[in-house]
JSON list of C-alpha atoms in Angstrom, two decimals:
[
{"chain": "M", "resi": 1, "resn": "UNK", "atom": "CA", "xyz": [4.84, 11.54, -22.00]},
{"chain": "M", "resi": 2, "resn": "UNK", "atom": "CA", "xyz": [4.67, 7.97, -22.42]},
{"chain": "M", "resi": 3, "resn": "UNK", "atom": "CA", "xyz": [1.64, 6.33, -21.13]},
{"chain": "M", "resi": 4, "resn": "UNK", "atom": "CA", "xyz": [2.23, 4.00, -18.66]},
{"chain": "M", "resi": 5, "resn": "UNK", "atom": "CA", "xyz": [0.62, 0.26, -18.30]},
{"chain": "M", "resi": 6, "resn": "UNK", "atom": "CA", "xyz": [0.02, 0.07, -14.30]},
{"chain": "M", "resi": 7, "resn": "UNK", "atom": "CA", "xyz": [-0.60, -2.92, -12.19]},
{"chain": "M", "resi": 8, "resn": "UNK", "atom": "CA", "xyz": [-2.00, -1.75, -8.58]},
{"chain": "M", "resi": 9, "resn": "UNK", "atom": "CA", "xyz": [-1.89, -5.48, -7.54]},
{"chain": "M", "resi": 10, "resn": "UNK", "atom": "CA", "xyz": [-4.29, -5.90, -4.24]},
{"chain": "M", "resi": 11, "resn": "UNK", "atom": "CA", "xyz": [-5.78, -2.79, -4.26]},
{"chain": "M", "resi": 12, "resn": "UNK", "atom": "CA", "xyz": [-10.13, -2.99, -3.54]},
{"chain": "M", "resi": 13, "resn": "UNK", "atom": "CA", "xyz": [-10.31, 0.44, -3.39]},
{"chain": "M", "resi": 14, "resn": "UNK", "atom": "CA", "xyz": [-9.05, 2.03, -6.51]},
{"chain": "M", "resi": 15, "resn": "UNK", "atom": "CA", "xyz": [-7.58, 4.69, -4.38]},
{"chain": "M", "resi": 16, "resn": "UNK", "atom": "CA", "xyz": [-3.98, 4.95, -6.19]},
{"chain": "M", "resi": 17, "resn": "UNK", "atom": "CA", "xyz": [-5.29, 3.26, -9.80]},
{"chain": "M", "resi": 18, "resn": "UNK", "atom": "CA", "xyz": [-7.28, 6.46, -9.97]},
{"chain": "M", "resi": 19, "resn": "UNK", "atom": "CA", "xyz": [-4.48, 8.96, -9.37]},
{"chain": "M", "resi": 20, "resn": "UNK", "atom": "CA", "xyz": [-2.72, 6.97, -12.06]},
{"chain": "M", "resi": 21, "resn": "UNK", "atom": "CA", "xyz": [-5.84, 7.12, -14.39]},
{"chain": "M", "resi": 22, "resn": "UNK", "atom": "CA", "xyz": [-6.24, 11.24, -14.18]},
{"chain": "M", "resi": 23, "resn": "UNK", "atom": "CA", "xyz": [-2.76, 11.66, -15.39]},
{"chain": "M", "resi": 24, "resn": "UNK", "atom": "CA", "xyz": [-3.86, 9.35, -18.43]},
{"chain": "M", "resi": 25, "resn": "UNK", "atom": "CA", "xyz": [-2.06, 6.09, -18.18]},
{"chain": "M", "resi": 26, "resn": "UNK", "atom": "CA", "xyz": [-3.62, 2.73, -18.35]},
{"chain": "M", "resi": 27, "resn": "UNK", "atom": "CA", "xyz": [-3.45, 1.73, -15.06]},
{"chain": "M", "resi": 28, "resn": "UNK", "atom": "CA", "xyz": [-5.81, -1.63, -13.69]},
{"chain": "M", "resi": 29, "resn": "UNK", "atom": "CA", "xyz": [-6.23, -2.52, -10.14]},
{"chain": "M", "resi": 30, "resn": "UNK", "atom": "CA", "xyz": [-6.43, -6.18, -9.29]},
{"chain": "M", "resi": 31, "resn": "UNK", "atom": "CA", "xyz": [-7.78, -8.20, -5.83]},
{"chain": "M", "resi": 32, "resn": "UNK", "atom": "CA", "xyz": [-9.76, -11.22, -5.52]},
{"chain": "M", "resi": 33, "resn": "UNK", "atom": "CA", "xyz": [-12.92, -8.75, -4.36]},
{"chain": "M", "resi": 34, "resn": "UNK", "atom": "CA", "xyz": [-14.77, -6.63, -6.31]},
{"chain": "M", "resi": 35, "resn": "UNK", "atom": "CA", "xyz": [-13.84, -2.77, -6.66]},
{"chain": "M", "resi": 36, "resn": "UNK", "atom": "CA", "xyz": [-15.23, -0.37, -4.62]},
{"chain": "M", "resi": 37, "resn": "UNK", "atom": "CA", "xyz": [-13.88, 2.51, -6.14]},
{"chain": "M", "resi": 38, "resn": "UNK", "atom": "CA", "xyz": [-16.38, 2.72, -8.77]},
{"chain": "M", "resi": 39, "resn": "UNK", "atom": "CA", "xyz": [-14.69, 2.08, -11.81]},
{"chain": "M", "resi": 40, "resn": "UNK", "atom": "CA", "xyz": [-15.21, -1.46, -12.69]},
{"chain": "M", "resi": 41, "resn": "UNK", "atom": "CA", "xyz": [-13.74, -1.10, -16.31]},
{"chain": "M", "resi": 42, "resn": "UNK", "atom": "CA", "xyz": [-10.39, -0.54, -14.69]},
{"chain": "M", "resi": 43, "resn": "UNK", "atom": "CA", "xyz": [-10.52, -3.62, -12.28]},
{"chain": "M", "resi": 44, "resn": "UNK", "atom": "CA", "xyz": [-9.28, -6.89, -12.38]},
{"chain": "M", "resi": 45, "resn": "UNK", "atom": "CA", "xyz": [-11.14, -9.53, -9.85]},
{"chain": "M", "resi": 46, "resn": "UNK", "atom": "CA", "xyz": [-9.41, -12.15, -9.28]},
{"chain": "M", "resi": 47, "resn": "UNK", "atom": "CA", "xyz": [-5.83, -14.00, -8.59]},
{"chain": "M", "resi": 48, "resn": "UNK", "atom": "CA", "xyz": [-2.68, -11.06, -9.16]},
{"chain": "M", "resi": 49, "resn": "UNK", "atom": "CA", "xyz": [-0.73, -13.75, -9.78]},
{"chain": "M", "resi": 50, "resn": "UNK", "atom": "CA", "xyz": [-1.78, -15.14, -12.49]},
{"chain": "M", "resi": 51, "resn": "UNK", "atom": "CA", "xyz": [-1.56, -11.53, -14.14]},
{"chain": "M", "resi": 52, "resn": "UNK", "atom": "CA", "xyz": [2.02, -10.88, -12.11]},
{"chain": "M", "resi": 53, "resn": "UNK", "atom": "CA", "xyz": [4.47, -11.50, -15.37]},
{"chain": "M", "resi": 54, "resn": "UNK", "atom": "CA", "xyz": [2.45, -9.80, -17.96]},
{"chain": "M", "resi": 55, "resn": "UNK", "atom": "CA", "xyz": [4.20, -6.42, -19.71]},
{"chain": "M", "resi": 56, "resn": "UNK", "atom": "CA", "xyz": [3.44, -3.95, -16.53]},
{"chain": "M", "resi": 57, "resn": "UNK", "atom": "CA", "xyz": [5.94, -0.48, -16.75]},
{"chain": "M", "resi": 58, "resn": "UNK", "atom": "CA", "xyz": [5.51, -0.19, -13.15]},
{"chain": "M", "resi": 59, "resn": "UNK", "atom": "CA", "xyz": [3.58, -2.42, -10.59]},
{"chain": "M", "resi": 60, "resn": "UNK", "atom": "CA", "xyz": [2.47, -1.25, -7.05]},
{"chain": "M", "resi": 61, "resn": "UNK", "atom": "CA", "xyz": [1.58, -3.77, -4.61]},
{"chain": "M", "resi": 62, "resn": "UNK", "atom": "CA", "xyz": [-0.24, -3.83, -1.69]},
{"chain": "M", "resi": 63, "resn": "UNK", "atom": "CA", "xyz": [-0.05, -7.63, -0.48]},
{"chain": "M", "resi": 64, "resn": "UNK", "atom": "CA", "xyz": [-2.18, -8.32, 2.41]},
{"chain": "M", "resi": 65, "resn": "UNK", "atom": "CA", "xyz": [-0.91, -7.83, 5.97]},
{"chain": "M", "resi": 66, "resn": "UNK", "atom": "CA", "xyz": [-2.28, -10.48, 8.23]},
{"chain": "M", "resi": 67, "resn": "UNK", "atom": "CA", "xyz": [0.10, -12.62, 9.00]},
{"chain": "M", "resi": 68, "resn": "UNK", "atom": "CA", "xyz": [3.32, -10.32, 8.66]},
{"chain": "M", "resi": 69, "resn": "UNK", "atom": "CA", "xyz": [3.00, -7.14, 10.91]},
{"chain": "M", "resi": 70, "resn": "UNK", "atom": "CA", "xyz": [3.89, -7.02, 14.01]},
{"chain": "M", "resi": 71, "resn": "UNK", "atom": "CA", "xyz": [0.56, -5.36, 15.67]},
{"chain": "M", "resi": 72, "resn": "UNK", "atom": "CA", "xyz": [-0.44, -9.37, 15.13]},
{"chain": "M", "resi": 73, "resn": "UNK", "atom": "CA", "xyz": [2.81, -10.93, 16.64]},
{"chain": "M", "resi": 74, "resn": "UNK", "atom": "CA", "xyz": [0.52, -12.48, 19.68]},
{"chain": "M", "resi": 75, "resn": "UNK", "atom": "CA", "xyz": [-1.12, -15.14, 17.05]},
{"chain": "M", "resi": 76, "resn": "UNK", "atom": "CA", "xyz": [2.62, -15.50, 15.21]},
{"chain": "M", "resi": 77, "resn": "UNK", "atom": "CA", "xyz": [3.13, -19.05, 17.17]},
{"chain": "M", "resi": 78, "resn": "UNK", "atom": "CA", "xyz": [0.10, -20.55, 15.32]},
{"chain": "M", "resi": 79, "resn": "UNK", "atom": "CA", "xyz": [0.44, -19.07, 12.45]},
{"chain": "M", "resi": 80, "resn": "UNK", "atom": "CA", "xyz": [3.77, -20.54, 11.79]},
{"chain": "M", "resi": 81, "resn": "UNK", "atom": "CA", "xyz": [2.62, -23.93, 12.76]},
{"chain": "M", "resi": 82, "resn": "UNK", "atom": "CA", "xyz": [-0.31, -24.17, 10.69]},
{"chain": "M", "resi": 83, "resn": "UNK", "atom": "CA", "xyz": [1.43, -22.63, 7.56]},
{"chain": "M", "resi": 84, "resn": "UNK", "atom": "CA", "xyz": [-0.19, -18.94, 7.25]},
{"chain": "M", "resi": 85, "resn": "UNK", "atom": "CA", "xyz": [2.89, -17.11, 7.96]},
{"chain": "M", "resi": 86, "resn": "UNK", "atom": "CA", "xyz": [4.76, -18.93, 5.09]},
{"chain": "M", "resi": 87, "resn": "UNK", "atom": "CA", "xyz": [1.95, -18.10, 2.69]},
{"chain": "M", "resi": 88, "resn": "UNK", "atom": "CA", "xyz": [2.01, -14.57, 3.72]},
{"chain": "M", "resi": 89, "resn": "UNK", "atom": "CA", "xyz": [5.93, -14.40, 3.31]},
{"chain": "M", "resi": 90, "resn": "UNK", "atom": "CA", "xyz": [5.59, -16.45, -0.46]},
{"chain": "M", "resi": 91, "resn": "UNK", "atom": "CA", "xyz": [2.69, -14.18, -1.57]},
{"chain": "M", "resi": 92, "resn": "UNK", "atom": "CA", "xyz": [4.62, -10.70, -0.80]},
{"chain": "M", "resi": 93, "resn": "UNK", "atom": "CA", "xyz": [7.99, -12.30, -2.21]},
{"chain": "M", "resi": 94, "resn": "UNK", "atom": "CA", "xyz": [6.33, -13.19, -5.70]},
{"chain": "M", "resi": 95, "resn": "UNK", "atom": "CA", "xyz": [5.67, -8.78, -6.17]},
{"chain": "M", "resi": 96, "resn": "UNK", "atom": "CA", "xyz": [9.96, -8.69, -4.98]},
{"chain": "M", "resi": 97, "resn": "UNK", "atom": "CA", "xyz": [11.04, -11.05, -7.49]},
{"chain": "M", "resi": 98, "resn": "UNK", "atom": "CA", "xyz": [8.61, -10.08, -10.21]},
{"chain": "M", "resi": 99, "resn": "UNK", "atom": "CA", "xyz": [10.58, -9.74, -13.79]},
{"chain": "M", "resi": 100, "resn": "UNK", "atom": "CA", "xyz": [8.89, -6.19, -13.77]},
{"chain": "M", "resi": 101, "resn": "UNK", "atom": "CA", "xyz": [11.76, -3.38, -13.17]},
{"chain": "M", "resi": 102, "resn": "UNK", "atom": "CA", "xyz": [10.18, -0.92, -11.49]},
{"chain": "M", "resi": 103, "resn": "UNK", "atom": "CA", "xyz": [8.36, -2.08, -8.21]},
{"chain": "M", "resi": 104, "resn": "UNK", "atom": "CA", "xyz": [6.62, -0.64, -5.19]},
{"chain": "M", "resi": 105, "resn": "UNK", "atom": "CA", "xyz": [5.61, -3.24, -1.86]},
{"chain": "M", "resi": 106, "resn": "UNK", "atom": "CA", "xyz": [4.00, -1.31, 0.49]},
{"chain": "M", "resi": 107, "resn": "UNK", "atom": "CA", "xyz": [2.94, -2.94, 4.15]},
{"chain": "M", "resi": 108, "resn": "UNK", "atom": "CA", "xyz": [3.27, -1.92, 7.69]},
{"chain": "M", "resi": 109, "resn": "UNK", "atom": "CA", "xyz": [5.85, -2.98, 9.62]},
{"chain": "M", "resi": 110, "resn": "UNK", "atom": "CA", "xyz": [6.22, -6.58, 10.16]},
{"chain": "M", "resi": 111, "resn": "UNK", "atom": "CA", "xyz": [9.05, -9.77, 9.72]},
{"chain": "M", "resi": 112, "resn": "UNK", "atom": "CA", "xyz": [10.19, -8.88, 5.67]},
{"chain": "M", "resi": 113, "resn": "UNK", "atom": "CA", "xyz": [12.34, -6.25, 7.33]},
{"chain": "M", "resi": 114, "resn": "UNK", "atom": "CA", "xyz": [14.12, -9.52, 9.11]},
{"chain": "M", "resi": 115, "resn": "UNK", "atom": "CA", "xyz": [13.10, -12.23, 6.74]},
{"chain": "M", "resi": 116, "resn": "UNK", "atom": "CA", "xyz": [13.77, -10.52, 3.49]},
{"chain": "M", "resi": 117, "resn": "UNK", "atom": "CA", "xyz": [15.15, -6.88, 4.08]},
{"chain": "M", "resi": 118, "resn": "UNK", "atom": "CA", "xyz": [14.66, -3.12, 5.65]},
{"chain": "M", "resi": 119, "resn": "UNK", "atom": "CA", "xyz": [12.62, -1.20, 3.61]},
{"chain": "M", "resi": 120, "resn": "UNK", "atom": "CA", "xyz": [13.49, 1.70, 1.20]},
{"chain": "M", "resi": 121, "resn": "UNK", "atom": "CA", "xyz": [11.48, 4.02, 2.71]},
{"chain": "M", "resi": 122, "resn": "UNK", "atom": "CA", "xyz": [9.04, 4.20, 6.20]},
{"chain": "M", "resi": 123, "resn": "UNK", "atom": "CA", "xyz": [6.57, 7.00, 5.41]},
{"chain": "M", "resi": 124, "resn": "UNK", "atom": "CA", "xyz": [3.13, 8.95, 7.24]},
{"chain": "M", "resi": 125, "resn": "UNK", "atom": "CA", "xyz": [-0.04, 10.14, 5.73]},
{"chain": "M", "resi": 126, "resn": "UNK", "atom": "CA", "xyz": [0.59, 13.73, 7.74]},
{"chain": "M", "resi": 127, "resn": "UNK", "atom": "CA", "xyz": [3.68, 13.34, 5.51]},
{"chain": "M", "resi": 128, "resn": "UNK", "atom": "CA", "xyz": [1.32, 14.24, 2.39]},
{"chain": "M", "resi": 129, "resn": "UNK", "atom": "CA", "xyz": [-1.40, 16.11, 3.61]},
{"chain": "M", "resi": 130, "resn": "UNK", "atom": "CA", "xyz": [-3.36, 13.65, 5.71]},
{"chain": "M", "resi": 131, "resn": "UNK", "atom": "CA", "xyz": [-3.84, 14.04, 9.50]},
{"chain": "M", "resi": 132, "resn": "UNK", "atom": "CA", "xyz": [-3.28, 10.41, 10.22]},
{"chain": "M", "resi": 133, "resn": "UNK", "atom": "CA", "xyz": [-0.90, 8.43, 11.50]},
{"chain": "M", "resi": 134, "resn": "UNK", "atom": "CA", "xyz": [-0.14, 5.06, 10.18]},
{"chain": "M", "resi": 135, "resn": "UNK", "atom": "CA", "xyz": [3.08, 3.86, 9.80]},
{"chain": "M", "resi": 136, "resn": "UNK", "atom": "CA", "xyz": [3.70, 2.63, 5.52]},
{"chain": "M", "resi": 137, "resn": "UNK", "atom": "CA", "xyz": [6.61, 0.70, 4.54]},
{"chain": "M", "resi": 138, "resn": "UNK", "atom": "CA", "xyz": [8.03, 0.40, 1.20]},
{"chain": "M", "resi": 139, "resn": "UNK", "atom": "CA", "xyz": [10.30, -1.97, -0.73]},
{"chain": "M", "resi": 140, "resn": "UNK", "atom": "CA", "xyz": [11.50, -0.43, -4.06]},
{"chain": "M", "resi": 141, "resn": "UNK", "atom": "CA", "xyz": [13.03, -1.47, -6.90]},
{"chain": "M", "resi": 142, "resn": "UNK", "atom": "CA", "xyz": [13.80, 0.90, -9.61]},
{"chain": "M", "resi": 143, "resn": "UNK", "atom": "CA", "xyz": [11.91, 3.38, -8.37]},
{"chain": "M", "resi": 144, "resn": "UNK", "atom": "CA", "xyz": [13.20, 6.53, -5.80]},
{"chain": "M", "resi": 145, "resn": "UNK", "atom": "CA", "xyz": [11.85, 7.29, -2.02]},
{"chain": "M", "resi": 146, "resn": "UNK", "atom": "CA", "xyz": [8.53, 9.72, -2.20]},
{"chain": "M", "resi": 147, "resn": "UNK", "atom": "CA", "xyz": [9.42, 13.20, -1.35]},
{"chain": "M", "resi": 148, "resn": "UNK", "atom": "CA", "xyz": [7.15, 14.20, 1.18]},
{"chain": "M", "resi": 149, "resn": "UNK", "atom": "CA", "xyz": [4.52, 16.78, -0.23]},
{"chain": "M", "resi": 150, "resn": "UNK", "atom": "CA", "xyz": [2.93, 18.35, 2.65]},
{"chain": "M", "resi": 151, "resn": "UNK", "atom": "CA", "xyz": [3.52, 18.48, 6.53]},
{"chain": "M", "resi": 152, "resn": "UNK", "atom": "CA", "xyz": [0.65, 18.60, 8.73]},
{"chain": "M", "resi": 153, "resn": "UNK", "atom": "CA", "xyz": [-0.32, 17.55, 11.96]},
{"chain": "M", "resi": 154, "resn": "UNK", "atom": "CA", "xyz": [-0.64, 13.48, 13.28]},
{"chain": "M", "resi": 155, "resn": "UNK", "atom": "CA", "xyz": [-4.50, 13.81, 13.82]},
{"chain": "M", "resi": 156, "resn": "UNK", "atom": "CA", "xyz": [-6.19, 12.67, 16.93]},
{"chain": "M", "resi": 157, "resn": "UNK", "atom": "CA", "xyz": [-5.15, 9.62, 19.45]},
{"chain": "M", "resi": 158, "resn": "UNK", "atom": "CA", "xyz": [-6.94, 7.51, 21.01]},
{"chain": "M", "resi": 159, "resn": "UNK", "atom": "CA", "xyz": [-5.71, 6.59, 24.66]},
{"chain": "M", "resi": 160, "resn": "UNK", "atom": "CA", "xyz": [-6.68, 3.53, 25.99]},
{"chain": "M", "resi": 161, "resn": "UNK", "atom": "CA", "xyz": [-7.37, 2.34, 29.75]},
{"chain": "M", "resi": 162, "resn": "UNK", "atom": "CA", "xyz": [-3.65, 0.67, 29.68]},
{"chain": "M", "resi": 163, "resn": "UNK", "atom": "CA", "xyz": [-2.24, 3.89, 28.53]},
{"chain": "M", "resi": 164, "resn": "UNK", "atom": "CA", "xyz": [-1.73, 2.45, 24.86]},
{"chain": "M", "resi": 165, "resn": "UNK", "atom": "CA", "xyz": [-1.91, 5.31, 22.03]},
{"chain": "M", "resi": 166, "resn": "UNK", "atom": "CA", "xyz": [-3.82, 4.65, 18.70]},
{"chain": "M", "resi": 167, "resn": "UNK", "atom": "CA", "xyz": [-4.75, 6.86, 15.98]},
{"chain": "M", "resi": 168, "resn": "UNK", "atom": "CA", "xyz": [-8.50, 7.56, 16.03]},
{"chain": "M", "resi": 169, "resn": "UNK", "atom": "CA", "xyz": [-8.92, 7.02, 12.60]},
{"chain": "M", "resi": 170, "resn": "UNK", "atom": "CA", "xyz": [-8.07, 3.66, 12.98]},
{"chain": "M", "resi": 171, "resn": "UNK", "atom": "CA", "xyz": [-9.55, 2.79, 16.38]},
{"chain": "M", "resi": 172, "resn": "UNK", "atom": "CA", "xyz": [-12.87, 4.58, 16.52]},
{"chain": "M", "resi": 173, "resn": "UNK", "atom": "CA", "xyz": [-13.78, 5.07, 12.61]},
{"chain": "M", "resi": 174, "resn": "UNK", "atom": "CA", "xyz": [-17.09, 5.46, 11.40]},
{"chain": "M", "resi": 175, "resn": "UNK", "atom": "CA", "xyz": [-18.42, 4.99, 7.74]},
{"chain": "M", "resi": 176, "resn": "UNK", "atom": "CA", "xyz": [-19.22, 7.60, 5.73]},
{"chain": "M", "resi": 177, "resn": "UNK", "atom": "CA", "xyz": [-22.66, 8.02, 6.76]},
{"chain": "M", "resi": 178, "resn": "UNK", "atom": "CA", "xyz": [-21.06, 8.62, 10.25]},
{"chain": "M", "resi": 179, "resn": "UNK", "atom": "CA", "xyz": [-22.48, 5.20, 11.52]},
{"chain": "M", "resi": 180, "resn": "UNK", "atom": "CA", "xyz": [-19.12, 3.34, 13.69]},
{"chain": "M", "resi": 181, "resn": "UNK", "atom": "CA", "xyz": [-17.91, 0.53, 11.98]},
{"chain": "M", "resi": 182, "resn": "UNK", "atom": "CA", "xyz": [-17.34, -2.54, 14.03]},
{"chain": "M", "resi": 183, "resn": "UNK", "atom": "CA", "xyz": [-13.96, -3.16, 16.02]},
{"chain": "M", "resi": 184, "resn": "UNK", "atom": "CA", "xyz": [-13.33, -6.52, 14.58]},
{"chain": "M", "resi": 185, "resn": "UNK", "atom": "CA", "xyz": [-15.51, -6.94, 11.06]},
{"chain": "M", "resi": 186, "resn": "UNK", "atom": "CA", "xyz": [-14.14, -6.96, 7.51]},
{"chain": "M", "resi": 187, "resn": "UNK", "atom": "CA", "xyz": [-14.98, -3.43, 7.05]},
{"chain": "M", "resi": 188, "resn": "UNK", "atom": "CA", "xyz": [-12.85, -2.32, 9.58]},
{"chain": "M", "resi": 189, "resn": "UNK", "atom": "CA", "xyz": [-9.81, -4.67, 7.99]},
{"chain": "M", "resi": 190, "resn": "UNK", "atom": "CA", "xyz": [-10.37, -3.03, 4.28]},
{"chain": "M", "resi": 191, "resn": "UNK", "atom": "CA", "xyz": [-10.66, 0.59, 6.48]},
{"chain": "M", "resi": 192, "resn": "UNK", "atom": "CA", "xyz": [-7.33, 0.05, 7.55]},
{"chain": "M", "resi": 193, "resn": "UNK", "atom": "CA", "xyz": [-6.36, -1.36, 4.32]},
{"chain": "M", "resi": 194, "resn": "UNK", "atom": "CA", "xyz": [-6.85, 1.84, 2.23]},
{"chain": "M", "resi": 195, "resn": "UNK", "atom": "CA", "xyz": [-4.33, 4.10, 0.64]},
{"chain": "M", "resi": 196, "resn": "UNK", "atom": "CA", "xyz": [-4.59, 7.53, 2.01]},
{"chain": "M", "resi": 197, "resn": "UNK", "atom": "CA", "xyz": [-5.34, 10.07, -0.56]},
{"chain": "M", "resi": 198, "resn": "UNK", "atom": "CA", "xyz": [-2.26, 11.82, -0.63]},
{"chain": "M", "resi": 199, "resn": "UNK", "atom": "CA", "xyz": [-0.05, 9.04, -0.94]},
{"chain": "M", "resi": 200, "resn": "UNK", "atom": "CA", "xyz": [-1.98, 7.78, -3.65]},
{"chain": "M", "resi": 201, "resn": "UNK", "atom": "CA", "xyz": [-1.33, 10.97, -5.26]},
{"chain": "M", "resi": 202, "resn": "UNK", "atom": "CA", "xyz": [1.95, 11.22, -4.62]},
{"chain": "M", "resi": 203, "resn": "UNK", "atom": "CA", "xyz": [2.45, 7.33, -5.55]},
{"chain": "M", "resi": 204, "resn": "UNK", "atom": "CA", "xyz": [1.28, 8.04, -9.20]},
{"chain": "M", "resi": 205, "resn": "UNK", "atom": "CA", "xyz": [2.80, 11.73, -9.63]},
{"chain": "M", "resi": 206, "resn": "UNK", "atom": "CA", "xyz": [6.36, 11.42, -8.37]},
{"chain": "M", "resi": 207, "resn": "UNK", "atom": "CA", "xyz": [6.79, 7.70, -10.03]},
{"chain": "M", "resi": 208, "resn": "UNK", "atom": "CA", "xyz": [5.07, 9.20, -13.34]},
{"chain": "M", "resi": 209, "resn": "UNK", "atom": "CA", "xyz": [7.72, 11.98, -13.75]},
{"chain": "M", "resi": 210, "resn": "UNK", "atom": "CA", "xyz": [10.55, 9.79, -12.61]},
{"chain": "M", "resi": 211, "resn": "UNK", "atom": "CA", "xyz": [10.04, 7.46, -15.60]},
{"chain": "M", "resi": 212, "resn": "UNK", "atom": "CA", "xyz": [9.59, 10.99, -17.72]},
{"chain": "M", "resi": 213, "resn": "UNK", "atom": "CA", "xyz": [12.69, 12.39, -16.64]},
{"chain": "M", "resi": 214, "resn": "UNK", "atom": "CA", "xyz": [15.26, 9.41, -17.33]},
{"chain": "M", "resi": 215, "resn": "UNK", "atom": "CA", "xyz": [17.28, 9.94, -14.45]},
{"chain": "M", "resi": 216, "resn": "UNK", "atom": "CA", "xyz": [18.57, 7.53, -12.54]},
{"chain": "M", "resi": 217, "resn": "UNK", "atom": "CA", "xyz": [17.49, 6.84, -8.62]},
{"chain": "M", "resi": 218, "resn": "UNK", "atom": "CA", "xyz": [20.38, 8.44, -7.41]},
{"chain": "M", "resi": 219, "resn": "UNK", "atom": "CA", "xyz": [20.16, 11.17, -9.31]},
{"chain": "M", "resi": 220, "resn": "UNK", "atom": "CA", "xyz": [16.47, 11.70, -8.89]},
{"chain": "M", "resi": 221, "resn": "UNK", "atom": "CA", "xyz": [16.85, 11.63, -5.09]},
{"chain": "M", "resi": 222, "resn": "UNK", "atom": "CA", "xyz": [19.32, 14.21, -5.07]},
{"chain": "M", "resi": 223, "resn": "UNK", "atom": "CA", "xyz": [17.58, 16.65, -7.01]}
]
């Protein structure tokens, strides 16, 4: 099989730019902070953009969030006054009109299904073996819906005093030395920025033997 030259544009965590890297392709994550996946060698700090037009086979991205889902709509107002929103909206529309052929946006759900378009695909980590729920949007071009590997349950909610449901993992996580990680800090914001491991997986497997088998998106999706 060909090996594949990978951009995982805004990705901190090497989560997916590892899954990419077992199955021996070159594959480089990129974000303006430094990796914490532990593979330094395959990280690029700095500005995606400036990187965005290179030869890439596939590119993945993973623009930030902030300003464009809906869990922030409360603080929309401002942001549209003072600019953010249209930043947000630029920055995710440079990855959708990329000269690359084969792209993958992923971000919760948020304006670009209104301001740009509905998304290929709306997919859960209990969809590929994780017992989370967090609702994962992606926009695809030249590249098929995931096929979901693994069913399992949504994990544990969190019900709060107004009866609204969250997912634990997201509302009352804790580090991995078990210590709770503060409501509103940046670790909690690159927390809920990770990819969870099995759609990671599943990112870099299906896509990988989609490009090996020539078909077409149709045809792959009807298999």
């Amino acid at each position: 099989m060909k090996t594949l030259k990978v951009l995982i544009a805004c990705e901190e965590s090497q989560a997916v730019c590892k899954e990419f890297r077992k199955l021996g392709h070159m594959a480089f994550s990129c974000d303006i902070l430094p990796c914490s996946g532990g593979h330094p060698e395959w990280h690029i700090q700095g500005d995606v953009i400036s990187i965005l037009e290179q030869e890439w086979d596939m590119i993945i991205a993973f623009p930030p969030c902030t300003h464009l889902a809906v869990s922030g709509a409360r603080y929309f107002a401002q942001k549209i006054k003072d600019g953010r929103q249209q930043e947000g909206i630029d920055f995710f529309m440079k990855f959708a009109n990329c000269k690359c052929q084969r792209v993958a946006i992923e971000n919760p759900v948020g304006i670009m299904s209104t301001k740009w378009r509905k998304p290929n695909q709306i997919i859960q980590p209990f969809q590929f073996g994780n017992e989370a729920k967090k609702t994962t949007c992606l926009w695809l071009k030249g590249l098929p819906n995931l096929k979901h590997t693994k069913i399992v349950s949504e994990g544990k909610f969190y019900i709060s005093p107004n009866g609204k449901k969250m997912a634990s993992w997201s509302h009352d996580p804790v580090d991995k030395n078990g210590k709770k990680i503060g409501y509103n800090t940046e670790a909690i914001k690159i927390l809920r920025s990770k990819t969870f491991p099995g759609i990671a997986k599943a990112l870099a497997t299906q896509y990988s033997e989609f490009i090996k088998s020539s078909l077409t998106v149709q045809e792959w999706e009807d298999k």
